[in-house]
Structure formats: C-alpha cells, structure tokens
Amino acid sequence: MSGHVLALSGGVGGAKMAAGLAAILPPERLTVVVNTGDDFEHLGLSICPDIDSVVYAMAGLNDRQRGWGMMDESWQMMAMLRRLGGPDWFNLGDRDLAMHLMRSAGLRQGLSLSDVTAQLVKALGIGGNIVPMSDDPVQTQIETAQGWLDFQSYFVGQQCQPIAKAIRFDGAEKAQISPAFAAALVRPDLAAVVICPSNPYLSIEPILAIPTVREALLGLQVPRICISPLIGGAAVKGPLGKLLMELGNGANNAAIAAHYGALISHMMIDRTDVSDAAPLHMAGLCVSLADTLMRHAADQSRLAHEVLTAIGIAV
Amino acid sequence: MSGHVLALSGGVGGAKMAAGLAAILPPERLTVVVNTGDDFEHLGLSICPDIDSVVYAMAGLNDRQRGWGMMDESWQMMAMLRRLGGPDWFNLGDRDLAMHLMRSAGLRQGLSLSDVTAQLVKALGIGGNIVPMSDDPVQTQIETAQGWLDFQSYFVGQQCQPIAKAIRFDGAEKAQISPAFAAALVRPDLAAVVICPSNPYLSIEPILAIPTVREALLGLQVPRICISPLIGGAAVKGPLGKLLMELGNGANNAAIAAHYGALISHMMIDRTDVSDAAPLHMAGLCVSLADTLMRHAADQSRLAHEVLTAIGIAV
C-alpha cells in the first residue's frame, strides 16, 4: 500500500520525525500539520516556534547541538537589544529573524499563515507540505499557582518551573482548521496518520482541540500511529515527563495511550520501554518497538521508515 | 559667551559634526535636531536612517570604513532574507536591527518618535539630546523622469542615478515640530544654531519645511552657522554635487549660501575652497576656513571646536 501520509507535529522531536518522513517520501505524499498554539507576538514579530522548528528540520538547517533554532546562528541583534534595554527573555537569532520578519510582513499584507508558510517552505526548497493547524489564532494557556500563563511565559519565561494544574487552548473553539489540513483529511489516497513524538498535551492537543479534527481523525479508516515521545519513561527534551506527573497520568506510555484513546490504532515505543508493550497491546493497540532517539538525519530517515513499515505503508 | 547650541543634522556628515559637538559640550548645552524625511517602513520596521546615523556617531558606534551603520556589524539576517526571497535592496545589519525592532515596538505601543529616541539615546549612555525634527510623518520625494520617487527608492534603490527635477516633503505642511525642538528654539540661553555639513536639499530642507521653523530661525538674534558639506567643490559622500548641478544652482558654496539666504549668518568652508570666501563675504556672510573632513573622532572634536570658536561660543 502506498498513499498520502498526514503527520501531526509540535516542535523539536516532532520536527525531526517530520524531516525523516520528508526524506523518504516524495513531496506529494506528505502533509505535516503543525501546532500553532505556542505562536506569539514579540517585538512586533509574529513568531511560530513549532512551524520554524519543522521548517528548519526539513530544510536541514536545524541546530542539533542547541536543540532548537537554526544552525550557524549568531546573536548580534540580541546583544545590542540587551544594550538598548530591550526584552531579552526570548532569544532571537540573527538568521532566525529573517523568518520572523518575512512571516510578519506577509501576515501584515493580509496573507494567511498557510500562504506565508507555503512561501517560506518553497523558498527554502523543502519537499513536502508544512501546514499550520489553523490560520486563526489559538493560544495555549497553562494554569499554575500563579494563575493562567501563556505558553511562552511558562515555557521560556519560567522554564516550565511552575506546576501545571490544567491546560486550555484559547481561541480553539472558534478556529477553523487550515485549508490544506482539511484537504488532507478527506484525500481519497490518505493512507496513514502519524502523530509525531511531540508533547501530547502541549503540542498535539491544540491541534485536536480545533472543532472537527477529533471527529475527522476518528472517522478515518486508516492506521493512526503515535510515536511515543518518551524514552526510558522520560522525555528527550521539554517538560513532558513533569507534565505527565503533574496532570496525574503518570510518566509512561500507558498514560499517553489513554490520553489519545481511540484516536490512535498503533503506537511505536522505544526499545527501552518494552515493558510498556503488553499493557498497550491489552488496551487494543498495535505496538511496535524502535530506537526512537533521533541524533542525526540518518536516524530520522531510519525511524520514519520503521514507522511506515509498522503500519504497512510502502515507501 | 556660553549657552545652548541647537544643531540641525542629516545623516553621515551631519552625524559626525553632531558627535564632535557632543564631545566638547556638556549634555545640557546641546540639542541635535535630526531630519526624518528619509524615514520609512520596511518589513514592518520603522527605520529612521538619519536618527540612527546620529545616534551611532554620538555613541561612538558608527562604522567609519563603510560610512554608514554600526561598527562590528554582521549580515546574517540579510543572507537568510535573501535565501527566503525577501527584499534585499535595503541592507539591515544584525546589530542595527535591534534599533529598528526597539523603535518599532515603542511606536506601536503609542510612544512618540521623540520618546522612543530619548529612550534609545539614554540606553546607549549618549550625552546630549537627539531629537527628531517632528513626531509627525514627513516624506521626502524626488521628482525624476520616472515621476516622483520616495527618498529610499531614489537614494538606495536607484543609487541616486535618476536626474532630480524637484524635491518635495509630503506631510511637512501638516507636521508639528517636536516638543524638544520647539523648546530649544525659545531657550533664553540659546547661543547658536549650527547647520551641520549635511545635504541642504535632502537633509536640512525637510527640517526647514515644517511650519514655524524658518520663521523661528530667522527671528533668532544668535549666530547661525552652516558648515559646508562641500570639499573641493564636491560632496564627501552622497548625491549633493549631482543634485546641485541638476537643480540648477552649481556645485559650489555660493549656491549653498544662496539656498540658505538669511537663515545663516556664518559659513564655514573647507580650506581647499578658499576661492569661495570672497563672494560669500560679499554676500554678507561671516566666512571662516577649516579642514572640514572628519576622518576620526579627533577630527570631529577639533572641527566642532573651530565651529564654536568661529561664532564666539565658549566651550
């Protein structure tokens, strides 16, 4: 079986998976839908952290050592901004700024986020579509002892220190899914949904919170696989482990499977978490094992290949 | 005699003169009013080329080799912008971007250009006030065979190639002079007006085009000196020589003196143009000679000292 693959992705881990899929599938067989719940305005710039992570990874421009942003980055603007007394809690690399400036200018001209993203993707010669989940604003908010914090205040400003009590997605109920996302969901050749190894609560849930998405996914007669973001019961990067404990579900693959419920038919977990396989199988999921850590581009392609193999999709 | 000095300035040459004055006068004795007719919006950024030139020169951050912008500049954003298919006709340095981002954010928050400029000046620890001519938009336009071009299209986009037929300042008639400019004009201790070695047509004329400025200057009972931007009958930098020929006045100091008319009482010309002295004297001006080329900070201070000496102002 061949056909179209619809991937749902957040930032870094998801971006690597998306890049792996893009490396082994022809462009017309892949749509990557990206979380925009972390998007925010900063210094007049429209910043889309997860879209940028996916774009940089798929263009081979992502910085693997730092784990975010662009490779060969410099920080001259930030140094001068600090000297001018400007806000320095969010790091803006010099190369990265070109993305923000171009996107902001396009949005100000009245282009949709989908259109602007398509333009940037094309300019960088990326194969495969990178699509925002929605062209409407959705803002992830985290409830803490200090009240509700927007995502960047929680994630960057406070380094995920506050204990999360709840998460909500402002604007999601009024948002429409992006045209390319909607189109991918009804493709007659849609062959699989891949939920990338991203944070289920912060990166994938905003996508699912948009009306019609959950229903559309549940109605699909194709394999829907989640690649677990956990390795050895912990997140490779980011606050997932902490969030899983705080939100009361436990930091393990069963909690993630329970969270997704009927949305997924398959789950791929890391070999080190093999003990999670039996309960997942008992819960009715097709479970496969893999080395899910992606250090290099070769890991990404290898894992993408294993994912598609596990759900019976020919490359 | 001591007292306050009001300087009118455009970009590079004027900025060096302003920096020289700032180096020898205590901050409370200097107000530098800067042309904003070249200001424009680019990629969503509010760019004020002449204010930035004056700020960089007075902060000792100006690049002397390139002749514009900041020293130790890098161009990573521009390289990526080009790769993204963005507009590359206007060079934005990485360090320079911090100024544009901070200014744009301040203006968007409702601050006036005066307030934002004061904030940046303070952050950089600059002595002396740098003041926009107006907080209202004024746009310098140049008439060419292609019709009216805005300043940046003419100056940067077309490198001043088209023949200028006329110049106008859109918005000037409705603009108000900035509060600090207005305050400086009525200071009881105002001792002198210094017209910096900037382009009279493109850099100083926009300031004079704002209602009340010309009248206020004519009514002042203090020396008003123009430091000629010509050396050996040619401009050190920029299109002045070309413009003087095109606008029919001839590239010499007499044409500049005639242009300013009764607005100036004194003129300082370069030693190489000593033959211009007699006709200027005949025209009723006090004329002094100096080496007006400013290569280093020491030249700036030395020339500023000579300017103030020539009009009887104690430092």
Coordinates of N, CA, C and O in Angstrom, one line a residue, chain A residues 84-240:
Chain A
L84 N 20.3 48.0 24.6 CA 19.3 49.0 24.4 C 18.2 48.9 25.5 O 17.2 49.6 25.5
G85 N 18.3 47.9 26.4 CA 17.3 47.7 27.4 C 16.1 47.0 26.9 O 15.0 47.1 27.6
G86 N 16.2 46.3 25.8 CA 15.0 45.6 25.3 C 14.8 44.3 26.0 O 15.6 43.8 26.8
P87 N 13.7 43.6 25.7 CA 13.3 42.4 26.4 C 14.2 41.2 25.9 O 14.3 41.0 24.7
D88 N 14.9 40.5 26.8 CA 15.8 39.5 26.4 C 15.5 38.1 26.9 O 16.3 37.2 26.8
W89 N 14.2 37.9 27.3 CA 13.8 36.6 27.8 C 13.6 35.6 26.7 O 13.7 34.4 26.9
F90 N 13.4 36.1 25.5 CA 13.2 35.2 24.3 C 14.3 35.5 23.3 O 14.5 36.6 22.9
N91 N 15.1 34.4 23.1 CA 16.3 34.5 22.2 C 15.9 34.5 20.7 O 15.2 33.6 20.2
L92 N 16.3 35.6 20.0 CA 16.1 35.7 18.6 C 17.4 35.7 17.9 O 18.2 36.7 18.0
G93 N 17.7 34.6 17.2 CA 18.9 34.6 16.4 C 18.9 35.5 15.2 O 17.8 35.8 14.7
D94 N 20.1 35.9 14.8 CA 20.1 36.8 13.6 C 19.5 36.1 12.4 O 18.8 36.8 11.6
R95 N 19.9 34.9 12.1 CA 19.3 34.2 10.9 C 17.8 33.9 11.1 O 17.1 34.1 10.1
D96 N 17.5 33.5 12.3 CA 16.1 33.2 12.6 C 15.2 34.5 12.4 O 14.0 34.3 11.9
L97 N 15.8 35.6 12.6 CA 15.0 36.9 12.4 C 14.4 37.0 11.0 O 13.4 37.6 10.8
A98 N 15.2 36.5 10.0 CA 14.7 36.7 8.7 C 13.3 36.0 8.5 O 12.4 36.5 7.8
M99 N 13.2 34.8 9.1 CA 11.9 34.1 9.1 C 10.8 34.9 9.7 O 9.7 35.1 9.2
H100 N 11.1 35.5 10.9 CA 10.1 36.2 11.6 C 9.7 37.5 10.8 O 8.5 37.9 10.8
L101 N 10.7 38.2 10.3 CA 10.4 39.4 9.5 C 9.6 39.1 8.3 O 8.6 39.8 8.0
M102 N 10.0 38.0 7.6 CA 9.3 37.7 6.3 C 7.8 37.3 6.7 O 6.9 37.7 6.0
R103 N 7.7 36.4 7.7 CA 6.3 36.0 8.0 C 5.5 37.2 8.5 O 4.3 37.3 8.0
S104 N 6.0 38.0 9.3 CA 5.3 39.1 9.9 C 4.8 40.1 8.7 O 3.7 40.6 8.7
A105 N 5.8 40.3 7.8 CA 5.4 41.2 6.7 C 4.3 40.6 5.8 O 3.4 41.3 5.4
G106 N 4.4 39.3 5.6 CA 3.3 38.6 4.8 C 2.0 38.7 5.5 O 1.0 39.0 4.9
L107 N 2.0 38.4 6.8 CA 0.7 38.4 7.5 C 0.1 39.9 7.5 O -1.1 40.0 7.4
R108 N 1.0 40.8 7.7 CA 0.6 42.2 7.7 C 0.0 42.6 6.3 O -0.9 43.5 6.3
Q109 N 0.5 42.0 5.3 CA 0.0 42.3 3.9 C -1.4 41.5 3.7 O -1.9 41.6 2.6
G110 N -1.8 40.7 4.7 CA -3.1 40.1 4.5 C -3.0 38.6 4.1 O -4.0 38.0 3.9
L111 N -1.8 38.1 3.9 CA -1.7 36.7 3.6 C -2.1 35.9 4.8 O -1.9 36.3 6.0
S112 N -2.6 34.7 4.6 CA -2.8 33.8 5.7 C -1.5 33.1 6.2 O -0.5 33.1 5.4
L113 N -1.6 32.6 7.4 CA -0.4 31.9 7.9 C 0.0 30.7 7.0 O 1.1 30.4 6.7
S114 N -1.1 30.1 6.4 CA -0.8 29.0 5.5 C -0.1 29.5 4.2 O 0.9 28.8 3.8
D115 N -0.5 30.6 3.7 CA 0.1 31.1 2.5 C 1.6 31.5 2.8 O 2.5 31.2 2.0
V116 N 1.8 32.2 3.9 CA 3.1 32.7 4.2 C 4.1 31.5 4.4 O 5.2 31.5 4.0
T117 N 3.5 30.5 5.1 CA 4.3 29.3 5.4 C 4.7 28.6 4.1 O 5.9 28.2 3.9
A118 N 3.7 28.5 3.2 CA 4.0 27.8 1.9 C 5.1 28.6 1.1 O 5.9 28.0 0.5
Q119 N 5.0 29.9 1.2 CA 6.0 30.7 0.5 C 7.4 30.5 1.1 O 8.4 30.3 0.3
L120 N 7.6 30.4 2.4 CA 8.9 30.2 3.0 C 9.4 28.8 2.7 O 10.6 28.6 2.5
V121 N 8.5 27.8 2.8 CA 8.8 26.4 2.5 C 9.4 26.3 1.1 O 10.4 25.7 0.8
K122 N 8.7 27.0 0.2 CA 9.1 26.9 -1.2 C 10.4 27.6 -1.4 O 11.3 27.1 -2.1
A123 N 10.6 28.8 -0.8 CA 11.9 29.5 -0.9 C 13.1 28.6 -0.4 O 14.2 28.7 -1.0
L124 N 12.8 27.8 0.6 CA 13.9 27.0 1.1 C 14.1 25.7 0.4 O 14.9 24.9 0.7
G125 N 13.2 25.5 -0.6 CA 13.4 24.3 -1.4 C 13.0 23.0 -0.7 O 13.5 21.9 -1.0
I126 N 12.1 23.1 0.3 CA 11.7 22.0 1.1 C 10.6 21.2 0.3 O 9.7 21.7 -0.2
G127 N 10.8 19.8 0.3 CA 9.9 18.9 -0.3 C 8.8 18.6 0.8 O 9.2 18.4 1.9
G128 N 7.6 18.5 0.4 CA 6.5 18.1 1.4 C 5.9 19.4 1.9 O 6.5 20.5 2.0
N129 N 4.6 19.3 2.2 CA 3.9 20.5 2.7 C 4.0 20.6 4.2 O 3.8 19.7 4.9
I130 N 4.3 21.8 4.6 CA 4.2 22.2 6.1 C 3.1 23.1 6.2 O 3.0 24.2 5.6
V131 N 2.1 22.7 7.1 CA 0.8 23.4 7.1 C 0.5 23.8 8.6 O 0.6 22.9 9.4
P132 N 0.2 25.0 8.8 CA -0.3 25.3 10.2 C -1.6 24.6 10.5 O -2.4 24.4 9.6
M133 N -1.9 24.2 11.7 CA -3.1 23.6 12.1 C -4.3 24.4 11.7 O -5.4 24.0 11.3
S134 N -4.1 25.8 11.8 CA -5.2 26.7 11.6 C -4.6 28.0 11.2 O -3.4 28.4 11.6
D135 N -5.3 28.8 10.4 CA -4.9 30.2 10.1 C -5.4 31.2 11.2 O -5.2 32.4 11.1
D136 N -6.2 30.7 12.1 CA -6.8 31.5 13.2 C -6.0 31.4 14.4 O -5.3 30.3 14.7
P137 N -5.9 32.4 15.3 CA -5.1 32.4 16.5 C -5.6 31.4 17.5 O -6.8 31.4 17.8
V138 N -4.8 30.6 18.0 CA -5.1 29.7 19.1 C -3.9 29.9 20.1 O -2.8 29.9 19.7
Q139 N -4.3 30.1 21.4 CA -3.2 30.3 22.3 C -3.3 29.3 23.5 O -4.2 29.3 24.3
T140 N -2.2 28.6 23.6 CA -2.1 27.6 24.7 C -1.8 28.3 26.0 O -0.9 29.2 26.1
Q141 N -2.6 28.0 27.0 CA -2.5 28.6 28.3 C -2.3 27.5 29.4 O -3.0 26.5 29.3
I142 N -1.5 27.7 30.3 CA -1.2 26.7 31.4 C -1.6 27.3 32.7 O -1.1 28.4 33.1
E143 N -2.4 26.6 33.4 CA -2.8 27.1 34.8 C -1.8 26.6 35.8 O -1.5 25.4 35.9
T144 N -1.4 27.6 36.6 CA -0.4 27.3 37.6 C -0.9 28.0 38.9 O -1.9 28.6 38.9
A145 N -0.1 27.8 39.9 CA -0.4 28.5 41.2 C -0.5 30.0 41.0 O -1.1 30.8 41.7
Q146 N 0.3 30.5 40.0 CA 0.2 32.0 39.7 C -0.9 32.4 38.8 O -1.0 33.5 38.3
G147 N -1.8 31.4 38.5 CA -2.9 31.7 37.6 C -2.5 31.2 36.2 O -1.6 30.4 36.0
W148 N -3.3 31.6 35.2 CA -3.0 31.2 33.8 C -1.9 31.9 33.2 O -1.8 33.1 33.2
L149 N -0.9 31.1 32.7 CA 0.2 31.7 32.0 C 0.1 31.3 30.5 O -0.3 30.2 30.1
D150 N 0.5 32.3 29.6 CA 0.6 31.9 28.2 C 1.8 31.0 28.0 O 2.7 30.9 28.8
F151 N 1.8 30.2 26.9 CA 2.8 29.2 26.7 C 4.2 29.7 26.8 O 5.0 29.1 27.5
Q152 N 4.5 30.8 26.2 CA 5.9 31.3 26.2 C 6.4 31.7 27.6 O 7.5 31.6 27.9
S153 N 5.4 32.3 28.3 CA 5.8 32.8 29.7 C 6.1 31.5 30.5 O 7.0 31.5 31.3
Y154 N 5.3 30.5 30.3 CA 5.5 29.2 31.1 C 6.8 28.5 30.6 O 7.7 28.2 31.4
F155 N 6.9 28.4 29.3 CA 7.9 27.5 28.7 C 9.3 28.2 28.7 O 10.3 27.6 29.1
V156 N 9.4 29.4 28.2 CA 10.6 30.1 28.1 C 10.9 31.0 29.3 O 11.9 31.0 30.0
G157 N 9.8 31.8 29.6 CA 10.0 32.8 30.7 C 10.3 32.2 32.0 O 11.1 32.6 32.7
Q158 N 9.5 31.1 32.3 CA 9.7 30.4 33.6 C 10.3 29.0 33.5 O 10.2 28.3 34.5
Q159 N 10.7 28.7 32.3 CA 11.4 27.4 32.1 C 10.6 26.2 32.7 O 11.2 25.3 33.3
C160 N 9.3 26.3 32.5 CA 8.4 25.2 32.9 C 8.5 24.9 34.4 O 8.1 23.8 34.9
Q161 N 9.0 25.8 35.2 CA 9.1 25.6 36.7 C 7.7 25.4 37.4 O 7.6 24.5 38.2
P162 N 6.8 26.3 37.1 CA 5.5 26.2 37.9 C 4.8 24.9 37.6 O 4.9 24.3 36.5
I163 N 4.1 24.4 38.6 CA 3.4 23.1 38.5 C 2.1 23.4 37.7 O 1.4 24.3 37.9
A164 N 1.9 22.6 36.6 CA 0.8 22.8 35.8 C -0.4 22.1 36.4 O -0.4 21.0 36.8
K165 N -1.6 22.8 36.5 CA -2.8 22.3 37.0 C -3.8 21.9 35.9 O -4.6 21.0 36.0
A166 N -3.7 22.7 34.8 CA -4.6 22.5 33.7 C -4.0 23.2 32.5 O -3.2 24.1 32.6
I167 N -4.6 22.8 31.3 CA -4.1 23.5 30.1 C -5.4 23.8 29.3 O -6.3 23.0 29.2
R168 N -5.4 25.0 28.7 CA -6.5 25.3 27.8 C -6.0 25.9 26.5 O -4.8 26.4 26.5
F169 N -6.8 26.0 25.5 CA -6.4 26.5 24.2 C -7.3 27.6 23.7 O -8.3 27.4 23.1
D170 N -7.0 28.8 24.1 CA -7.8 30.0 23.9 C -8.0 30.2 22.3 O -7.0 30.2 21.6
G171 N -9.2 30.3 21.9 CA -9.5 30.6 20.5 C -9.7 29.3 19.7 O -10.3 29.4 18.6
A172 N -9.4 28.1 20.3 CA -9.5 26.9 19.5 C -11.0 26.6 19.1 O -11.2 26.2 18.0
E173 N -11.9 26.9 20.0 CA -13.3 26.6 19.7 C -13.9 27.4 18.5 O -14.8 26.9 17.8
K174 N -13.2 28.6 18.3 CA -13.7 29.4 17.2 C -12.8 29.2 15.9 O -13.1 29.8 14.9
A175 N -11.7 28.5 16.1 CA -10.8 28.4 15.0 C -11.2 27.4 13.9 O -11.9 26.4 14.2
Q176 N -10.8 27.6 12.7 CA -11.1 26.6 11.6 C -9.8 26.0 11.3 O -8.7 26.6 11.3
I177 N -9.8 24.7 10.9 CA -8.6 24.1 10.5 C -8.1 24.7 9.2 O -9.0 25.2 8.4
S178 N -6.9 24.6 8.9 CA -6.3 25.3 7.7 C -6.8 24.5 6.5 O -7.1 23.3 6.5
P179 N -6.9 25.2 5.3 CA -7.4 24.6 4.1 C -6.6 23.3 3.8 O -7.2 22.3 3.4
A180 N -5.3 23.3 3.9 CA -4.5 22.1 3.5 C -4.7 21.0 4.5 O -4.7 19.8 4.1
F181 N -4.9 21.3 5.7 CA -5.2 20.3 6.7 C -6.6 19.6 6.4 O -6.7 18.4 6.3
A182 N -7.5 20.5 6.1 CA -8.9 20.0 5.8 C -8.8 19.1 4.5 O -9.4 18.0 4.5
A183 N -8.1 19.6 3.6 CA -7.9 18.8 2.3 C -7.3 17.5 2.5 O -7.7 16.4 2.0
A184 N -6.2 17.4 3.4 CA -5.5 16.2 3.6 C -6.4 15.2 4.3 O -6.4 13.9 4.0
L185 N -7.3 15.6 5.2 CA -8.2 14.7 5.9 C -9.2 14.0 5.0 O -9.7 12.9 5.4
V186 N -9.5 14.6 3.9 CA -10.5 14.0 3.0 C -9.9 13.4 1.7 O -10.6 13.1 0.8
R187 N -8.6 13.3 1.7 CA -7.9 12.8 0.5 C -8.3 11.3 0.3 O -8.2 10.5 1.2
P188 N -8.8 11.0 -0.9 CA -9.1 9.6 -1.1 C -7.9 8.6 -0.9 O -8.0 7.5 -0.6
D189 N -6.7 9.2 -1.2 CA -5.5 8.3 -1.0 C -4.8 8.5 0.3 O -3.7 8.0 0.5
L190 N -5.5 9.1 1.3 CA -4.9 9.2 2.6 C -4.7 7.8 3.2 O -5.6 6.9 3.2
A191 N -3.4 7.5 3.5 CA -3.1 6.1 3.9 C -2.8 6.0 5.4 O -2.8 4.9 5.9
A192 N -2.4 7.1 6.1 CA -2.0 7.0 7.5 C -1.9 8.3 8.1 O -1.7 9.3 7.4
V193 N -2.1 8.3 9.4 CA -1.9 9.5 10.3 C -0.7 9.1 11.2 O -0.8 8.1 11.8
V194 N 0.3 10.0 11.2 CA 1.4 9.8 12.1 C 1.4 11.0 13.1 O 1.5 12.1 12.8
I195 N 1.2 10.6 14.4 CA 1.4 11.6 15.5 C 2.8 11.5 15.9 O 3.3 10.6 16.5
C196 N 3.5 12.6 15.6 CA 5.0 12.7 15.8 C 5.3 12.6 17.3 O 4.4 12.9 18.1
P197 N 6.6 12.3 17.6 CA 7.0 12.3 19.0 C 7.0 13.7 19.6 O 8.1 14.1 19.9
S198 N 5.9 14.3 19.8 CA 5.8 15.6 20.4 C 5.0 15.5 21.7 O 4.4 14.5 21.9
N199 N 5.0 16.5 22.5 CA 4.3 16.5 23.7 C 2.8 16.4 23.5 O 2.2 17.3 22.8
P200 N 2.1 15.4 23.9 CA 0.7 15.2 23.6 C -0.2 16.3 24.2 O -1.1 16.7 23.6
Y201 N 0.2 16.8 25.3 CA -0.6 17.9 26.0 C -0.4 19.3 25.4 O -1.3 20.0 25.2
L202 N 0.9 19.6 25.1 CA 1.2 21.0 24.7 C 1.3 21.1 23.2 O 1.1 22.2 22.7
S203 N 1.6 20.0 22.5 CA 1.9 20.2 21.1 C 0.8 19.5 20.2 O 0.5 20.0 19.1
I204 N 0.3 18.4 20.6 CA -0.7 17.7 19.8 C -2.1 18.1 20.2 O -3.0 18.3 19.3
E205 N -2.3 18.3 21.5 CA -3.7 18.6 21.9 C -4.3 19.9 21.3 O -5.5 19.9 21.0
P206 N -3.4 20.9 21.1 CA -4.0 22.1 20.5 C -4.6 21.8 19.1 O -5.6 22.3 18.7
I207 N -3.9 20.9 18.4 CA -4.4 20.5 17.0 C -5.8 19.8 17.2 O -6.7 20.1 16.4
L208 N -5.8 18.9 18.2 CA -7.1 18.1 18.4 C -8.2 19.0 18.9 O -9.4 18.6 18.9
A209 N -7.8 20.1 19.5 CA -8.9 21.0 20.2 C -9.7 21.8 19.1 O -10.7 22.4 19.5
I210 N -9.2 21.8 17.9 CA -9.9 22.6 16.9 C -11.1 21.8 16.4 O -11.0 20.6 16.2
P211 N -12.3 22.4 16.4 CA -13.5 21.7 16.0 C -13.3 20.9 14.7 O -12.6 21.3 13.8
T212 N -13.9 19.7 14.7 CA -13.9 18.8 13.6 C -12.7 17.9 13.5 O -12.7 16.8 12.8
V213 N -11.6 18.3 14.1 CA -10.3 17.5 13.9 C -10.5 16.1 14.6 O -10.2 15.1 13.9
R214 N -10.9 16.1 15.8 CA -11.0 14.8 16.5 C -12.0 13.9 15.8 O -11.7 12.7 15.6
E215 N -13.1 14.4 15.4 CA -14.2 13.6 14.7 C -13.6 13.1 13.4 O -13.8 11.9 13.0
A216 N -12.9 14.0 12.7 CA -12.4 13.6 11.4 C -11.4 12.4 11.5 O -11.4 11.5 10.8
L217 N -10.5 12.6 12.5 CA -9.5 11.5 12.7 C -10.1 10.2 13.2 O -9.8 9.1 12.7
L218 N -11.1 10.3 14.0 CA -11.8 9.1 14.5 C -12.6 8.4 13.3 O -12.7 7.2 13.4
G219 N -13.0 9.2 12.4 CA -13.7 8.6 11.2 C -12.9 8.0 10.2 O -13.4 7.4 9.2
L220 N -11.5 8.2 10.3 CA -10.7 7.7 9.2 C -10.5 6.2 9.3 O -10.3 5.6 10.4
Q221 N -10.5 5.5 8.2 CA -10.3 4.0 8.2 C -8.9 3.7 7.8 O -8.6 2.8 7.0
V222 N -7.9 4.4 8.4 CA -6.5 4.2 8.1 C -5.7 4.1 9.4 O -6.2 4.5 10.4
P223 N -4.6 3.4 9.4 CA -3.7 3.4 10.6 C -3.4 4.8 11.1 O -3.1 5.7 10.3
R224 N -3.5 4.9 12.4 CA -3.1 6.1 13.1 C -2.1 5.8 14.1 O -2.5 5.2 15.2
I225 N -0.9 6.2 13.9 CA 0.2 5.7 14.8 C 0.8 6.9 15.6 O 1.0 8.0 15.0
C226 N 1.0 6.7 16.9 CA 1.7 7.6 17.7 C 3.1 7.1 18.0 O 3.2 6.0 18.5
I227 N 4.1 7.9 17.7 CA 5.4 7.6 18.1 C 5.6 8.2 19.4 O 5.6 9.5 19.6
S228 N 5.9 7.4 20.4 CA 6.0 7.9 21.8 C 7.1 8.9 22.0 O 8.3 8.7 21.5
P229 N 6.9 10.0 22.6 CA 8.0 11.0 22.9 C 8.8 10.6 24.1 O 9.7 11.3 24.5
L230 N 8.4 9.5 24.8 CA 9.1 9.0 26.0 C 10.3 8.0 25.6 O 10.1 7.2 24.7
I231 N 11.4 8.1 26.3 CA 12.4 7.1 26.2 C 12.9 6.8 27.6 O 13.3 7.7 28.3
G232 N 12.7 5.5 27.9 CA 13.0 5.2 29.3 C 12.1 5.9 30.3 O 12.6 6.3 31.4
G233 N 10.9 6.1 29.9 CA 10.0 6.8 30.8 C 10.2 8.3 31.1 O 9.6 8.9 31.9
A234 N 11.0 8.9 30.2 CA 11.3 10.3 30.4 C 11.3 11.0 29.0 O 11.5 10.3 28.0
A235 N 11.0 12.2 28.9 CA 11.0 13.0 27.7 C 12.4 13.3 27.3 O 13.3 13.5 28.1
V236 N 12.7 13.2 26.0 CA 14.1 13.5 25.5 C 14.4 15.0 25.8 O 15.5 15.3 26.1
K237 N 13.4 15.8 25.7 CA 13.5 17.2 25.8 C 12.2 17.8 26.2 O 11.1 17.3 25.9
G238 N 12.2 18.9 27.0 CA 11.0 19.6 27.3 C 10.3 19.0 28.5 O 10.8 18.1 29.2
P239 N 9.1 19.6 28.9 CA 8.5 19.3 30.2 C 7.5 18.2 30.2 O 6.8 18.0 31.1
L240 N 7.6 17.3 29.2 CA 6.5 16.2 29.1 C 6.5 15.4 30.4 O 5.4 15.1 31.0

